[in-house]
Short mmCIF file of C-alpha atoms in Angstrom, two decimals:
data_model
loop_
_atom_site.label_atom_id
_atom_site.label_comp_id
_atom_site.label_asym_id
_atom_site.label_seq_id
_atom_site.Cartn_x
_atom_site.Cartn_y
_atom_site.Cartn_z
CA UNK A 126 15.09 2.43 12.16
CA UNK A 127 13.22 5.78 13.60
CA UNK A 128 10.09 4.02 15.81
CA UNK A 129 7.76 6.24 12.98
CA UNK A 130 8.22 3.73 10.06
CA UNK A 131 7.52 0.42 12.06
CA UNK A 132 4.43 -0.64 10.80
CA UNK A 133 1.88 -2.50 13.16
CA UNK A 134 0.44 -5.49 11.94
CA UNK A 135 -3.25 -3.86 11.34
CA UNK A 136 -0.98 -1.28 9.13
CA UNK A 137 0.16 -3.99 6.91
CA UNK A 138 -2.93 -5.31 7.06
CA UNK A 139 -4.52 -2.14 5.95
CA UNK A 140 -1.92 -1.48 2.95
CA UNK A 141 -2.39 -5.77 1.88
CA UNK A 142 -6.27 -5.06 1.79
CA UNK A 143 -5.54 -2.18 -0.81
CA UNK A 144 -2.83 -3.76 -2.81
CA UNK A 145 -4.96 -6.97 -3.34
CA UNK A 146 -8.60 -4.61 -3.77
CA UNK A 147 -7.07 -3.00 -6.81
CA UNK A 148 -5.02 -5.88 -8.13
CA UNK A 149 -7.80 -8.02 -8.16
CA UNK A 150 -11.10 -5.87 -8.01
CA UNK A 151 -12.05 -7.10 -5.25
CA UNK A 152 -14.41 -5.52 -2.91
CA UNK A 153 -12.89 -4.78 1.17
CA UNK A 154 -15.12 -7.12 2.92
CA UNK A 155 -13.65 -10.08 0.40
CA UNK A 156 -10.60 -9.62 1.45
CA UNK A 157 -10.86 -11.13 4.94
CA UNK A 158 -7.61 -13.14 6.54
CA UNK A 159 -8.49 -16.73 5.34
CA UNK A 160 -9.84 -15.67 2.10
CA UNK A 161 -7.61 -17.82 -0.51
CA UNK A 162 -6.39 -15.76 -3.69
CA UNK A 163 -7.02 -17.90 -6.13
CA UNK A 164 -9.86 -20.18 -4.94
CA UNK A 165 -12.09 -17.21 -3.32
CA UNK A 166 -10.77 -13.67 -5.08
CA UNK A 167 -10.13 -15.47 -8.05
CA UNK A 168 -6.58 -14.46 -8.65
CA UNK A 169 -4.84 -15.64 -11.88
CA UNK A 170 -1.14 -16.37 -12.32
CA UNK A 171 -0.38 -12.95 -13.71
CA UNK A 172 -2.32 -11.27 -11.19
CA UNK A 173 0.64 -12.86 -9.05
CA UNK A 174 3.25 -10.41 -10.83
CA UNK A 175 0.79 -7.62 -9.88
CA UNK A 176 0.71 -8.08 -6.55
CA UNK A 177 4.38 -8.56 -6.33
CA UNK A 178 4.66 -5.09 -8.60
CA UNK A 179 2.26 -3.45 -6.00
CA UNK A 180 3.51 -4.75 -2.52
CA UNK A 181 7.36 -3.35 -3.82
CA UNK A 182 5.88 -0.29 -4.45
CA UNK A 183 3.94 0.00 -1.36
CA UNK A 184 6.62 -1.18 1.56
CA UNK A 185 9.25 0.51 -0.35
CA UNK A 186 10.36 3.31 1.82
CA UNK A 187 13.68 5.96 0.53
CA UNK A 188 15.72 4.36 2.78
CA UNK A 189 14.72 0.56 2.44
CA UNK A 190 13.80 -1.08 -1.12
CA UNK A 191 10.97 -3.85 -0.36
CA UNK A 192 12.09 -6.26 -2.88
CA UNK A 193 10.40 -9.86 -3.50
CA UNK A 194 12.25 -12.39 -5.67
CA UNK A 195 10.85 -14.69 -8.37
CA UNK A 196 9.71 -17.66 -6.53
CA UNK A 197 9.72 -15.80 -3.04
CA UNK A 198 6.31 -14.90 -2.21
CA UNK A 199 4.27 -17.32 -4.34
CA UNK A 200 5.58 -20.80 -5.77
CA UNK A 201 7.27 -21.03 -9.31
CA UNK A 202 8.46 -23.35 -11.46
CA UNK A 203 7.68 -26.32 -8.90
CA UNK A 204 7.33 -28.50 -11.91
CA UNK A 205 10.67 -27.96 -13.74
CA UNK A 206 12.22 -30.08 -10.83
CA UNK A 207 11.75 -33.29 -10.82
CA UNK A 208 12.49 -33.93 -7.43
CA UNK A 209 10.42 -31.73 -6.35
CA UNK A 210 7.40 -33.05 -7.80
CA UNK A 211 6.39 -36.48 -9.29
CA UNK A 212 3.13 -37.55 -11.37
CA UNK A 213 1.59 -33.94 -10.09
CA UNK A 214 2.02 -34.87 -6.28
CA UNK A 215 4.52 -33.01 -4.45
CA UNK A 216 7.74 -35.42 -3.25
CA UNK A 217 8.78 -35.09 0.50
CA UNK A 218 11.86 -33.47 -0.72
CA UNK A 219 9.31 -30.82 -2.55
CA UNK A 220 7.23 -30.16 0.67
CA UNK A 221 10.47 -29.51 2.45
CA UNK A 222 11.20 -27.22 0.19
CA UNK A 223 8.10 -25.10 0.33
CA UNK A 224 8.21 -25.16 4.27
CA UNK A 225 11.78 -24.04 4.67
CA UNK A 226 10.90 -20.85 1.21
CA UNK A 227 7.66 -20.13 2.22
CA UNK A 228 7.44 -20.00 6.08
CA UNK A 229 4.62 -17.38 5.44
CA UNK A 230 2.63 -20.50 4.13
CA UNK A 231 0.51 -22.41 6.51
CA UNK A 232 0.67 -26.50 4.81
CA UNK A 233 -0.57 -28.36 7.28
CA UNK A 234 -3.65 -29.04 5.62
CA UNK A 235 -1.97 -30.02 2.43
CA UNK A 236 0.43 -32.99 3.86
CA UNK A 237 -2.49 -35.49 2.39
CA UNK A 238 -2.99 -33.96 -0.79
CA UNK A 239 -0.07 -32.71 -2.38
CA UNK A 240 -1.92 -31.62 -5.28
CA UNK A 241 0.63 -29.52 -7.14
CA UNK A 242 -1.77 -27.31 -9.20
CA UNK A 243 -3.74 -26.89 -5.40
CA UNK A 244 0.07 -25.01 -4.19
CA UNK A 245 -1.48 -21.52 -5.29
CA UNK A 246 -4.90 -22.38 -3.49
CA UNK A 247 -3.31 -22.43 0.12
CA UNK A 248 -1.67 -18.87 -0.47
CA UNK A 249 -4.07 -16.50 1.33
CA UNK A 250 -4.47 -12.81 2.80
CA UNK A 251 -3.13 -14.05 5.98
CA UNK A 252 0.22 -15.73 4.51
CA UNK A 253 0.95 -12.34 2.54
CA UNK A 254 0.95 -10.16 5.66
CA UNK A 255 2.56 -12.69 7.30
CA UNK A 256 5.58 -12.31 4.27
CA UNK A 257 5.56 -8.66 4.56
CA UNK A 258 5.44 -8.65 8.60
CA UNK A 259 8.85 -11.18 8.39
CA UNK A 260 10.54 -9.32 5.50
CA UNK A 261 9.70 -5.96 7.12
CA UNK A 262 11.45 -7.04 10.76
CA UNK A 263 14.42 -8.16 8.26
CA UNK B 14 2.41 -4.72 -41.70
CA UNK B 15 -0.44 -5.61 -39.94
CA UNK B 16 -1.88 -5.34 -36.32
CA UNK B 17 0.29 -1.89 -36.20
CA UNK B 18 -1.63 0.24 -34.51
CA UNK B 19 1.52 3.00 -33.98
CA UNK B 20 2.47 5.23 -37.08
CA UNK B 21 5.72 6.68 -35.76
CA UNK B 22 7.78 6.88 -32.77
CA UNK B 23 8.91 10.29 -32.07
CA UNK B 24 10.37 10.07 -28.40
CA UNK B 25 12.43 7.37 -26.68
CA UNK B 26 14.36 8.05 -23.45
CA UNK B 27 16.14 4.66 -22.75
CA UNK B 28 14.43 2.08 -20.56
CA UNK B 29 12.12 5.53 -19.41
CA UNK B 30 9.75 6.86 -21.62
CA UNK B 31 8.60 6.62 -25.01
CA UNK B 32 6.21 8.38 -27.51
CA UNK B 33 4.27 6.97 -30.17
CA UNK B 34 1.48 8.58 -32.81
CA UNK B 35 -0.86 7.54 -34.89
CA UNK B 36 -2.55 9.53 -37.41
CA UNK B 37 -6.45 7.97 -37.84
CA UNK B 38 -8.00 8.07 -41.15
CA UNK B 39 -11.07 7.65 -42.65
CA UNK B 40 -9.74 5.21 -45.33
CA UNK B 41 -8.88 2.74 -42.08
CA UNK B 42 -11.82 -0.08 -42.18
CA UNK B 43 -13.25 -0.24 -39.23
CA UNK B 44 -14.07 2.95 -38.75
CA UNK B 45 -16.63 2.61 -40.87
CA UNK B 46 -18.32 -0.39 -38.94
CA UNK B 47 -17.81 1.49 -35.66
CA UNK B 48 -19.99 2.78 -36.03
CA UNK B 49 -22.46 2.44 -39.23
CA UNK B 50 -25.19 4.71 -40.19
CA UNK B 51 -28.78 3.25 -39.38
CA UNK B 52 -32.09 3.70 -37.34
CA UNK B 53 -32.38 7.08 -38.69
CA UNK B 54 -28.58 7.53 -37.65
CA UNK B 55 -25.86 9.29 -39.37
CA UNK B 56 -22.66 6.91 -39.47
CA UNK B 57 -20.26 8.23 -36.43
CA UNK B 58 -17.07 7.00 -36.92
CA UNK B 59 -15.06 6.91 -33.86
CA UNK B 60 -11.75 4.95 -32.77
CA UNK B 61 -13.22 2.02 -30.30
CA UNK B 62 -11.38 2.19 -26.74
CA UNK B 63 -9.73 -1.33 -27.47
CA UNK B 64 -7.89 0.08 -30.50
CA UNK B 65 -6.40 3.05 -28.20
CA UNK B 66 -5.74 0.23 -25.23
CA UNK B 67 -3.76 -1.98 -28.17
CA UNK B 68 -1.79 1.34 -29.80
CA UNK B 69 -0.55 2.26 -25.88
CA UNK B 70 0.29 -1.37 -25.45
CA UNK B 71 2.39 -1.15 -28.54
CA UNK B 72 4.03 1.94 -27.45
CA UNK B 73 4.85 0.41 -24.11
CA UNK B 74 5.52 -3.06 -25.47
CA UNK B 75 8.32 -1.20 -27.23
CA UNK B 76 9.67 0.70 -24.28
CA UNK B 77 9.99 -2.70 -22.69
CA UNK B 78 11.60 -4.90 -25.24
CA UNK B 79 13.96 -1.86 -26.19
CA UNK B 80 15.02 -2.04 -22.28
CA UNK B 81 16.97 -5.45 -23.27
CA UNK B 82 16.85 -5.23 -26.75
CA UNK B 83 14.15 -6.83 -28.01
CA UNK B 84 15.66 -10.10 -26.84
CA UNK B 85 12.68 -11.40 -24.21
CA UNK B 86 9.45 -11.43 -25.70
CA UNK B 87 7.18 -9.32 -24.03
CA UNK B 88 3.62 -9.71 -23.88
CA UNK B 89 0.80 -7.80 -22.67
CA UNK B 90 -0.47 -9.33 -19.54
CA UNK B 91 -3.18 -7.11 -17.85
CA UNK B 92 -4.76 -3.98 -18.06
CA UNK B 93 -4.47 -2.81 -14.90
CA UNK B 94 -6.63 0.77 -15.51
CA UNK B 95 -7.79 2.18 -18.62
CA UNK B 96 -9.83 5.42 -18.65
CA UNK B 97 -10.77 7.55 -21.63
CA UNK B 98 -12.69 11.07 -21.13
CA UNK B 99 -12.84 11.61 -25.21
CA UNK B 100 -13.49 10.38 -28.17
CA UNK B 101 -11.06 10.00 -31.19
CA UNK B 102 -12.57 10.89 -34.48
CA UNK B 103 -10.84 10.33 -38.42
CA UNK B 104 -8.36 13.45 -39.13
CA UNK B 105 -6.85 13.37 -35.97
CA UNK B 106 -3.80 12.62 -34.02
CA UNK B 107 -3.22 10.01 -31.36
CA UNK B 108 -0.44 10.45 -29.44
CA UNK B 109 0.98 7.64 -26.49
CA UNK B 110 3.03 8.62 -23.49
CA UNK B 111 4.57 5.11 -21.97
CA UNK B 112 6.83 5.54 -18.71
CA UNK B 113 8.16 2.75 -17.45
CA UNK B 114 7.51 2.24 -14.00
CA UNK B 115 9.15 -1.18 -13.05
CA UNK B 116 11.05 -3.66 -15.08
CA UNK B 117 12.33 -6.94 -13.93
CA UNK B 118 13.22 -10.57 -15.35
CA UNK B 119 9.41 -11.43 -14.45
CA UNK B 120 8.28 -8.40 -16.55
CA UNK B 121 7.19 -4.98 -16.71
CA UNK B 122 4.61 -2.50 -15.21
CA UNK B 123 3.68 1.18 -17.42
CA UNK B 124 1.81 3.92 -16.98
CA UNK B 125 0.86 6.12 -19.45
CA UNK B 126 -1.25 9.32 -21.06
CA UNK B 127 -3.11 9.26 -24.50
CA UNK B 128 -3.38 12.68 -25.70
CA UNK B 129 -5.18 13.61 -29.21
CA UNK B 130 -4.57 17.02 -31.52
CA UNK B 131 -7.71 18.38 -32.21
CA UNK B 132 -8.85 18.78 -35.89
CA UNK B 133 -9.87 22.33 -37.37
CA UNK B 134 -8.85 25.48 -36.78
CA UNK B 135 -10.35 26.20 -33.23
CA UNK B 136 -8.72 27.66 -30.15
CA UNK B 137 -6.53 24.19 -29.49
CA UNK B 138 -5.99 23.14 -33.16
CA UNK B 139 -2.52 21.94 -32.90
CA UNK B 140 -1.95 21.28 -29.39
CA UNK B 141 -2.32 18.20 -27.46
CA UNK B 142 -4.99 17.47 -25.09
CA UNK B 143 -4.88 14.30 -22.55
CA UNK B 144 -7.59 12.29 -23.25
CA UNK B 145 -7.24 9.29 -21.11
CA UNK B 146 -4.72 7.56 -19.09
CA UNK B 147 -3.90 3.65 -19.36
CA UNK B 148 -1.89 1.38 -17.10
CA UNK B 149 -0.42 -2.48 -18.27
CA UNK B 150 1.59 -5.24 -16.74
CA UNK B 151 3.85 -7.23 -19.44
CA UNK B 152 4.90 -10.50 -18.74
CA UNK B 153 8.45 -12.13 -19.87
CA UNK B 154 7.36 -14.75 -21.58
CA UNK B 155 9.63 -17.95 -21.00
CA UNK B 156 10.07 -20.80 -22.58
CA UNK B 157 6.53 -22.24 -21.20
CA UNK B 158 3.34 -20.55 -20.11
CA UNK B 159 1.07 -22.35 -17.77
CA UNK B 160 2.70 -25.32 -19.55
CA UNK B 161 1.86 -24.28 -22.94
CA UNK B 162 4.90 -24.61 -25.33
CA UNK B 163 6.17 -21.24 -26.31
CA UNK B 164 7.44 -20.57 -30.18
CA UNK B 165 11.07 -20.16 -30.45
CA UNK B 166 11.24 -17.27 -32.65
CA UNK B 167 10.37 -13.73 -31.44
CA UNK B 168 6.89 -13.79 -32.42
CA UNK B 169 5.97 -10.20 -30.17
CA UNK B 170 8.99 -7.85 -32.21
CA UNK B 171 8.42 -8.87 -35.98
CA UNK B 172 10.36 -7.18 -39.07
CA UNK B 173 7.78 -4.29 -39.17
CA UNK B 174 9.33 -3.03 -35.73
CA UNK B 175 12.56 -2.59 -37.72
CA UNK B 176 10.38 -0.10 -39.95
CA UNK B 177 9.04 1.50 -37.17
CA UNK B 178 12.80 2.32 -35.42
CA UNK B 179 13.55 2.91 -39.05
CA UNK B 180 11.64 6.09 -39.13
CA UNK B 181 12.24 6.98 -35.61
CA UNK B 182 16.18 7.72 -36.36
CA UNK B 183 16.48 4.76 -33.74
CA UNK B 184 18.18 2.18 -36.27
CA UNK B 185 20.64 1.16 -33.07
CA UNK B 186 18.07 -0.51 -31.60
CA UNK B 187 17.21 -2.35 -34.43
CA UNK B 188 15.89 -5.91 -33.95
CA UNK B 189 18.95 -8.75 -34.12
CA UNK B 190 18.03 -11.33 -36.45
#
């Protein structure tokens, strides 16, 4: 890859801040690096499937298609496996699961809780250009 | 036939584009409540911006179950930009541009251009002028949203579709019962 198309992390940054201002109408100074999508910009499930449509579009390059699969970037379906979750709490085999799809995800603060409707809460600005800085370097 | 808010398609490149009219009249109800005369007022019936947001999101909703056959049911999820620099009077002609501009198993994002055709004889009776652009994001709907239990029938294409492709010359695409 030419050195001209490796973005910096304040590039991604930069392009994440845009993607998530128009997805969301949200204002620049909202978007900060611990701001949560749902809790503080008040993203709803579909605006997921925005953001997904928008971040393709944007790292896309001719040579390289940015592509995110279901499930990749934010959690899905978490409750259609029951081993995965039980009575709304995630199982240890569920949490294992996030860790090892989601490295982009920082759970530490969610080994008490377990909430399963909290998952979306703990994806922020932060863990999204993390997921494009990792997917980016291949 | 109700909640049809497309007269005809006239366009359809596969999985693409696709173009939709709709001919307004003054015989169409609401018109006539949007808006009523009063305060001194004349009556001023114009189309309301929803109506034009909901006949683009049938002209795209198309373009996006025709891409698998009207087999998922597609629903409209977001309007992601609407923007109209014109109004739409009774007499005239509405006509949707959808392009496709991503399709997946999650769902679907369009873009599109609502143009009108003037009424009377003036300089640009007869052509079309762009009148506002809208953008949507469709969503695949599965067999449960946010846990909500989804009918098993396609309730999104219904038998009036079949009318519609009908009249478009597009009878292979015809809904599968």
């Amino acid at each position: 890859m030419p050195e001209s198309v490796v973005m910096t992390r304040e590039e991604i940054y930069s392009n994440v801040r845009e993607v998530l201002e128009e997805a969301l109408g949200v204002d620049e100074d909202e978007v900060t690096l611990d701001a949560s999508l749902t809790a503080d910009l008040q993203a709803e499930s579909i605006d997921f499937l925005d953001i997904v449509f928008r971040l393709e579009k944007t790292f896309s390059t001719p040579d390289r298609a940015f592509k995110v699969e279901p499930g990749e970037l934010f959690p899905e379906n978490l409750l259609e496996n029951p081993e995965w979750v039980v009575d709304a709490k995630l199982t240890d085999a569920g949490m294992n699961m996030l860790h090892e799809r989601m490295p982009h995800v920082d759970f530490s603060r969610f080994q008490e809780d377990r909430d399963v409707e909290k998952v979306a809460e703990l994806i922020t600005v932060k863990s999204i250009i993390d997921f494009v800085e990792r997917k980016l370097a291949g | 036939m109700r909640w049809l808010w497309i007269d005809q398609i006239i366009e359809l490149e596969p999985r693409k584009r696709l173009v939709a009219i709709k001919n307004v009249s003054l015989a169409e109800e609401y018109l006539h409540d949007h808006f009523p005369p009063g305060d001194g007022r004349e009556a001023l019936p114009v189309v309301p911006a929803s109506l034009l947001i909901e006949g683009m999101a049938q002209t795209a909703g198309i373009l996006v179950g025709s891409a698998s056959n009207f087999s998922h049911k597609v629903i409209l999820a977001k309007i992601v930009t609407a923007r109209f620099d014109h109004e739409v009077f009774p007499g005239q002609t509405v006509r949707y541009e959808a392009r496709l501009e991503r399709l997946d198993s999650a769902g679907a994002s369009t873009t599109g251009t609502v143009s009108y055709r003037p009424s009377g004889s003036g300089a640009s009776a007869g052509s079309w002028l762009e009148l506002g652009s809208v953008s949507l994001l469709f969503s695949h709907v599965g067999k449960s949203l946010s846990g909500l239990a989804v009918p098993e029938h396609n309730f999104v294409f219904g038998e009036h579709l079949n009318v519609l492709l009908q009249t478009a010359g597009l009878e292979d695409l015809k809904l599968k019962k």
